[in-house]
Short mmCIF file of C-alpha atoms in Angstrom, two decimals:
data_model
loop_
_atom_site.label_atom_id
_atom_site.label_comp_id
_atom_site.label_asym_id
_atom_site.label_seq_id
_atom_site.Cartn_x
_atom_site.Cartn_y
_atom_site.Cartn_z
CA MET Y 1158 37.62 107.37 88.73
CA PRO Y 1159 40.18 110.26 88.88
CA GLN Y 1160 38.72 113.74 89.28
CA ASN Y 1161 39.70 116.35 86.69
CA SER Y 1162 40.40 119.50 88.68
CA ILE Y 1163 42.23 122.73 88.08
CA ASN Y 1164 42.40 123.49 91.81
CA THR Y 1165 44.11 120.34 93.05
CA ASN Y 1166 46.68 118.60 90.86
CA VAL Y 1167 47.04 115.28 92.68
CA GLY Y 1168 49.27 113.84 89.98
CA ALA Y 1169 51.73 116.72 90.33
CA MET Y 1170 51.75 116.32 94.10
CA ILE Y 1171 52.58 112.63 93.85
CA ALA Y 1172 55.25 113.26 91.21
CA LEU Y 1173 56.81 116.00 93.36
CA GLN Y 1174 56.87 113.78 96.44
CA SER Y 1175 58.53 111.03 94.42
CA LEU Y 1176 61.11 113.48 93.06
CA ASN Y 1177 61.88 114.82 96.54
CA THR Y 1178 62.44 111.29 97.85
CA ILE Y 1179 64.71 110.46 94.93
CA ASN Y 1180 66.67 113.70 95.43
CA ARG Y 1181 67.19 112.89 99.12
CA ASP Y 1182 68.40 109.39 98.28
CA LEU Y 1183 70.64 110.81 95.57
CA ALA Y 1184 72.13 113.34 98.00
CA THR Y 1185 72.82 110.53 100.48
CA THR Y 1186 74.52 108.43 97.81
CA LEU Y 1187 76.63 111.37 96.61
CA ARG Y 1188 77.69 112.10 100.20
CA ARG Y 1189 78.71 108.47 100.70
CA ILE Y 1190 80.74 108.52 97.50
CA ALA Y 1191 82.40 111.81 98.45
CA THR Y 1192 83.26 110.76 102.04
CA GLY Y 1193 83.59 107.01 101.60
CA LEU Y 1194 81.32 106.61 104.62
CA LYS Y 1195 77.83 105.21 104.79
CA ILE Y 1196 77.51 106.50 108.36
CA SER Y 1197 79.17 109.84 109.01
CA SER Y 1198 76.93 111.34 111.69
CA PRO Y 1199 74.50 110.25 114.42
CA LYS Y 1200 71.62 111.11 112.09
CA ASP Y 1201 72.54 108.27 109.74
CA ASN Y 1202 72.26 105.54 112.38
CA PRO Y 1203 72.64 106.60 116.03
CA ALA Y 1204 73.37 103.14 117.46
CA VAL Y 1205 75.91 102.11 114.84
CA TRP Y 1206 77.57 105.55 114.89
CA ALA Y 1207 77.98 105.36 118.69
CA THR Y 1208 79.41 101.84 118.51
CA ALA Y 1209 81.86 102.85 115.79
CA LYS Y 1210 82.98 105.92 117.75
CA MET Y 1211 83.65 103.84 120.86
CA GLN Y 1212 85.63 101.23 118.94
CA SER Y 1213 87.56 103.91 117.09
CA ALA Y 1214 88.46 105.61 120.38
CA GLU Y 1215 89.61 102.29 121.82
CA ALA Y 1216 91.77 101.62 118.76
CA LYS Y 1217 93.38 105.07 119.01
CA SER Y 1218 94.01 104.67 122.74
CA LEU Y 1219 96.09 101.59 121.94
CA ASP Y 1220 98.63 103.93 120.31
CA ALA Y 1221 99.77 104.89 123.81
CA VAL Y 1222 100.06 101.22 124.77
CA ARG Y 1223 102.14 100.51 121.65
CA ALA Y 1224 104.43 103.45 122.39
CA SER Y 1225 104.92 102.29 125.98
CA LEU Y 1226 105.77 98.75 124.88
CA GLN Y 1227 108.14 100.03 122.19
CA ARG Y 1228 109.97 102.21 124.73
CA GLY Y 1229 110.31 99.14 126.91
CA GLN Y 1230 111.68 97.14 124.00
CA SER Y 1231 114.28 99.79 123.21
CA THR Y 1232 115.32 100.07 126.86
CA VAL Y 1233 115.80 96.31 127.14
CA ASP Y 1234 117.68 96.16 123.83
CA VAL Y 1235 120.15 98.76 125.06
CA ALA Y 1236 120.58 96.89 128.35
CA LEU Y 1237 121.15 93.58 126.55
CA ALA Y 1238 123.74 95.14 124.25
CA ALA Y 1239 125.62 96.56 127.24
CA GLY Y 1240 125.24 93.27 129.09
CA ASP Y 1241 126.82 91.43 126.18
CA THR Y 1242 129.75 93.84 126.42
CA VAL Y 1243 130.03 93.10 130.15
CA THR Y 1244 130.15 89.38 129.40
CA ASP Y 1245 133.00 89.88 126.92
CA LEU Y 1246 134.91 92.05 129.39
CA LEU Y 1247 134.51 89.48 132.16
CA ASP Y 1248 135.86 86.80 129.85
CA GLN Y 1249 138.91 88.95 129.16
CA MET Y 1250 139.33 89.61 132.88
CA LYS Y 1251 139.27 85.89 133.60
CA GLN Y 1252 142.03 85.34 131.05
CA LYS Y 1253 144.11 88.01 132.81
CA MET Y 1254 143.37 86.40 136.16
CA LEU Y 1255 144.43 82.96 134.97
CA ALA Y 1256 147.64 84.41 133.57
CA ALA Y 1257 148.28 86.26 136.84
CA SER Y 1258 147.91 83.05 138.85
CA ASP Y 1259 151.29 81.87 137.52
CA PRO Y 1260 153.66 82.14 140.53
CA SER Y 1261 156.69 82.52 138.26
CA LEU Y 1262 155.55 85.89 136.89
CA THR Y 1263 157.94 88.79 137.24
CA THR Y 1264 156.80 91.92 139.03
CA ALA Y 1265 156.74 93.83 135.75
CA SER Y 1266 154.60 91.20 134.03
CA ARG Y 1267 152.18 91.10 136.94
CA LYS Y 1268 151.88 94.89 136.84
CA LEU Y 1269 150.97 94.80 133.15
CA LEU Y 1270 148.32 92.15 133.78
CA ASN Y 1271 146.99 94.15 136.72
CA ASP Y 1272 146.77 97.34 134.66
CA ASP Y 1273 144.81 95.51 131.96
CA TYR Y 1274 142.55 93.88 134.53
CA VAL Y 1275 141.76 97.17 136.28
CA SER Y 1276 141.12 98.87 132.93
CA LEU Y 1277 138.68 96.13 131.91
CA ARG Y 1278 136.92 96.47 135.25
CA LYS Y 1279 136.47 100.21 134.66
CA GLN Y 1280 135.12 99.51 131.18
CA ILE Y 1281 132.40 97.38 132.74
CA ASP Y 1282 131.18 100.32 134.80
CA ARG Y 1283 131.32 102.65 131.80
CA ALA Y 1284 129.29 100.24 129.68
CA VAL Y 1285 126.74 99.76 132.44
CA GLU Y 1286 126.35 103.45 133.23
CA ASN Y 1287 125.78 104.32 129.57
CA ALA Y 1288 123.14 101.63 128.96
CA SER Y 1289 120.33 104.15 129.26
CA PHE Y 1290 117.35 104.76 126.99
CA ASN Y 1291 114.81 107.51 127.56
CA GLY Y 1292 116.28 108.07 131.02
CA VAL Y 1293 115.87 104.44 132.12
CA ASN Y 1294 118.82 102.14 132.83
CA LEU Y 1295 118.04 98.51 133.65
CA ILE Y 1296 121.57 97.45 134.64
CA SER Y 1297 123.20 100.46 136.30
CA ALA Y 1298 124.11 100.79 139.96
CA GLY Y 1299 121.02 101.39 142.10
CA THR Y 1300 117.46 100.13 141.72
CA ASN Y 1301 115.60 102.92 139.90
CA GLY Y 1302 115.54 101.45 136.40
CA ASN Y 1303 112.48 99.24 136.33
CA ILE Y 1304 110.15 99.09 133.30
CA ARG Y 1305 106.39 99.13 133.76
CA ALA Y 1306 105.06 99.10 130.20
CA LEU Y 1307 101.32 99.54 129.65
CA ALA Y 1308 99.52 96.30 128.81
CA ASN Y 1309 96.10 97.75 127.96
CA ALA Y 1310 94.24 100.99 127.32
CA LYS Y 1311 92.79 100.99 130.85
CA ALA Y 1312 96.29 101.34 132.32
CA ASP Y 1313 95.43 98.79 135.01
CA GLN Y 1314 97.93 96.15 133.84
CA THR Y 1315 101.63 96.35 133.02
CA ILE Y 1316 104.37 94.24 131.45
CA ASP Y 1317 107.26 94.44 133.90
CA VAL Y 1318 111.01 94.25 133.38
CA ASP Y 1319 112.98 94.46 136.60
CA HIS Y 1320 116.30 96.16 137.19
CA VAL Y 1321 119.48 94.17 137.81
CA ASP Y 1322 122.72 95.80 138.94
CA LEU Y 1323 125.59 94.70 136.68
CA SER Y 1324 128.06 97.30 137.93
CA THR Y 1325 131.24 96.13 139.63
CA GLY Y 1326 129.76 97.22 142.94
CA GLY Y 1327 126.54 95.26 142.49
CA ALA Y 1328 125.54 91.90 143.92
CA ALA Y 1329 126.00 90.09 140.60
CA LEU Y 1330 129.74 90.84 140.55
CA ALA Y 1331 130.28 90.65 144.30
CA GLY Y 1332 133.40 88.75 145.32
CA MET Y 1333 135.26 89.56 142.11
CA ARG Y 1334 138.79 90.80 142.78
CA ALA Y 1335 139.44 94.50 142.37
CA ASP Y 1336 143.02 93.99 141.13
CA LEU Y 1337 145.75 91.44 140.45
CA LEU Y 1338 148.54 92.88 142.55
CA THR Y 1339 148.87 89.48 144.21
CA ALA Y 1340 148.49 86.07 142.62
CA PRO Y 1341 144.83 85.01 142.39
CA SER Y 1342 143.77 81.86 144.22
CA SER Y 1343 141.40 79.14 143.09
CA THR Y 1344 138.76 80.86 145.21
CA ASP Y 1345 139.27 84.07 143.24
CA ILE Y 1346 138.87 82.21 139.96
CA LYS Y 1347 135.73 80.52 141.26
CA ALA Y 1348 134.35 83.94 142.26
CA MET Y 1349 135.01 85.16 138.72
CA ASP Y 1350 133.15 82.16 137.31
CA THR Y 1351 130.25 82.92 139.64
CA ALA Y 1352 130.19 86.55 138.50
CA MET Y 1353 130.10 85.47 134.85
CA GLN Y 1354 127.28 83.04 135.60
CA ASN Y 1355 125.34 85.76 137.46
CA VAL Y 1356 125.61 88.12 134.49
CA THR Y 1357 124.59 85.40 132.04
CA SER Y 1358 121.56 84.51 134.17
CA ALA Y 1359 120.56 88.17 134.50
CA LEU Y 1360 120.78 88.70 130.75
CA SER Y 1361 118.77 85.53 130.17
CA ARG Y 1362 116.00 86.91 132.41
CA LEU Y 1363 116.08 90.21 130.54
CA GLY Y 1364 115.82 88.32 127.26
CA THR Y 1365 112.79 86.40 128.51
CA GLN Y 1366 111.11 89.60 129.67
CA ALA Y 1367 111.96 91.25 126.35
CA ASN Y 1368 110.19 88.39 124.57
CA GLY Y 1369 107.16 89.14 126.73
CA LEU Y 1370 107.17 92.73 125.48
CA ASP Y 1371 107.54 91.56 121.87
CA THR Y 1372 104.69 89.06 122.16
CA HIS Y 1373 102.34 91.55 123.77
CA LEU Y 1374 103.16 94.24 121.22
CA THR Y 1375 102.28 91.80 118.44
CA PHE Y 1376 98.96 91.14 120.17
CA ILE Y 1377 98.25 94.87 120.56
CA ASP Y 1378 99.00 95.42 116.85
CA LYS Y 1379 96.54 92.67 115.91
CA LEU Y 1380 93.93 93.98 118.33
CA GLN Y 1381 94.25 97.49 116.92
CA ASP Y 1382 93.94 96.20 113.36
CA THR Y 1383 90.85 94.18 114.32
CA LEU Y 1384 89.18 97.19 115.93
CA GLU Y 1385 89.92 99.42 112.95
CA ALA Y 1386 88.60 96.78 110.55
CA SER Y 1387 85.47 96.46 112.67
CA VAL Y 1388 84.91 100.21 112.55
CA GLY Y 1389 85.36 100.11 108.79
CA ARG Y 1390 82.76 97.40 108.41
CA LEU Y 1391 80.32 99.49 110.43
CA ILE Y 1392 80.69 102.86 108.74
CA ASP Y 1393 82.52 102.49 105.41
CA ALA Y 1394 80.48 102.70 102.23
CA ASP Y 1395 80.57 99.95 99.60
CA MET Y 1396 81.75 102.08 96.69
CA ALA Y 1397 80.76 99.57 94.00
CA GLN Y 1398 77.28 99.36 95.47
CA GLU Y 1399 77.02 103.14 95.75
CA ALA Y 1400 78.14 103.61 92.13
CA THR Y 1401 75.41 101.24 90.96
CA ARG Y 1402 72.90 102.98 93.19
CA LEU Y 1403 73.95 106.38 91.80
CA GLN Y 1404 73.24 105.34 88.23
CA ALA Y 1405 69.82 103.96 89.18
CA LEU Y 1406 68.87 107.10 91.11
CA GLN Y 1407 69.97 109.39 88.29
CA ILE Y 1408 67.68 107.52 85.91
CA LYS Y 1409 64.84 107.66 88.44
CA GLN Y 1410 65.44 111.38 88.87
CA GLN Y 1411 65.14 111.99 85.14
CA LEU Y 1412 61.93 109.95 84.97
CA ALA Y 1413 60.50 111.74 88.02
CA ILE Y 1414 61.23 115.14 86.45
CA LYS Y 1415 59.52 114.01 83.27
CA SER Y 1416 56.52 112.74 85.24
CA LEU Y 1417 56.26 116.01 87.15
CA SER Y 1418 56.39 117.95 83.89
CA ILE Y 1419 53.55 115.87 82.47
CA ALA Y 1420 51.51 116.20 85.67
CA ASN Y 1421 51.96 119.97 85.73
CA ALA Y 1422 50.72 120.17 82.16
CA ALA Y 1423 47.53 118.19 82.91
CA PRO Y 1424 45.33 121.21 83.91
CA SER Y 1425 46.01 122.85 80.55
CA TYR Y 1426 44.39 119.91 78.80
CA ILE Y 1427 41.13 120.65 80.63
CA LEU Y 1428 40.92 123.92 78.64
CA LYS Y 1429 40.50 121.91 75.48
CA LEU Y 1430 37.20 120.65 76.86
CA PHE Y 1431 35.98 124.23 76.60
CA GLY Y 1432 37.52 124.84 73.23
CA GLY Y 1433 40.53 126.60 74.79
#
């Protein structure tokens, strides 16, 4: 049987404890609604918070991988565009060479063909030397234009695109005549065909390697999205659930305040036993 005491108000103590618990839960719910997060600090859930932080860091580190792959894509695109120009110029040069192989040409006609041929040859070198992006040139003279794009956030793997020299002094165009001052032979025409084939093969390899960059970038995008979604599932608050919870807690809070008020008034009723 409950003890009627003016020294210890057990009912008020219980009501106060209940109100404090409800207030803490209400504060948690309000914080979740305000931040959109059910876990915003290690205090909420240390293990889940740590896991979410690690996955979030991994997702952010993939930004550097994406940037590296995108730079590689742009560099290859510039090289392919210039390579396409080289192919067109070689085709024009072959037409000049075939025309110059006619033994009945006058000296003046041969000079005009030679001037065009030499000009086209110079245009090849200009196109090649200007095929640079971010300081990297995949088709210029020399061998310093390789791409080593990051493949992962650990930086221990790369997607490689190798340099190929498409300048007139490079191996791909070796054997091609420098001018048409004398009538080209069948060997000269064959050398031109070989040069055109070499350029086509080199551009095909670049295209294949570019596809490798594209495919891996798509994978990195999906991986980053997956990691970010995983982090969201771990720490994001369910706003519909929190809204429902808020309404329930507000009602509980009002009832707890009412209960505490009644419990606090209980000792005054004891006075009535003494005619107070």
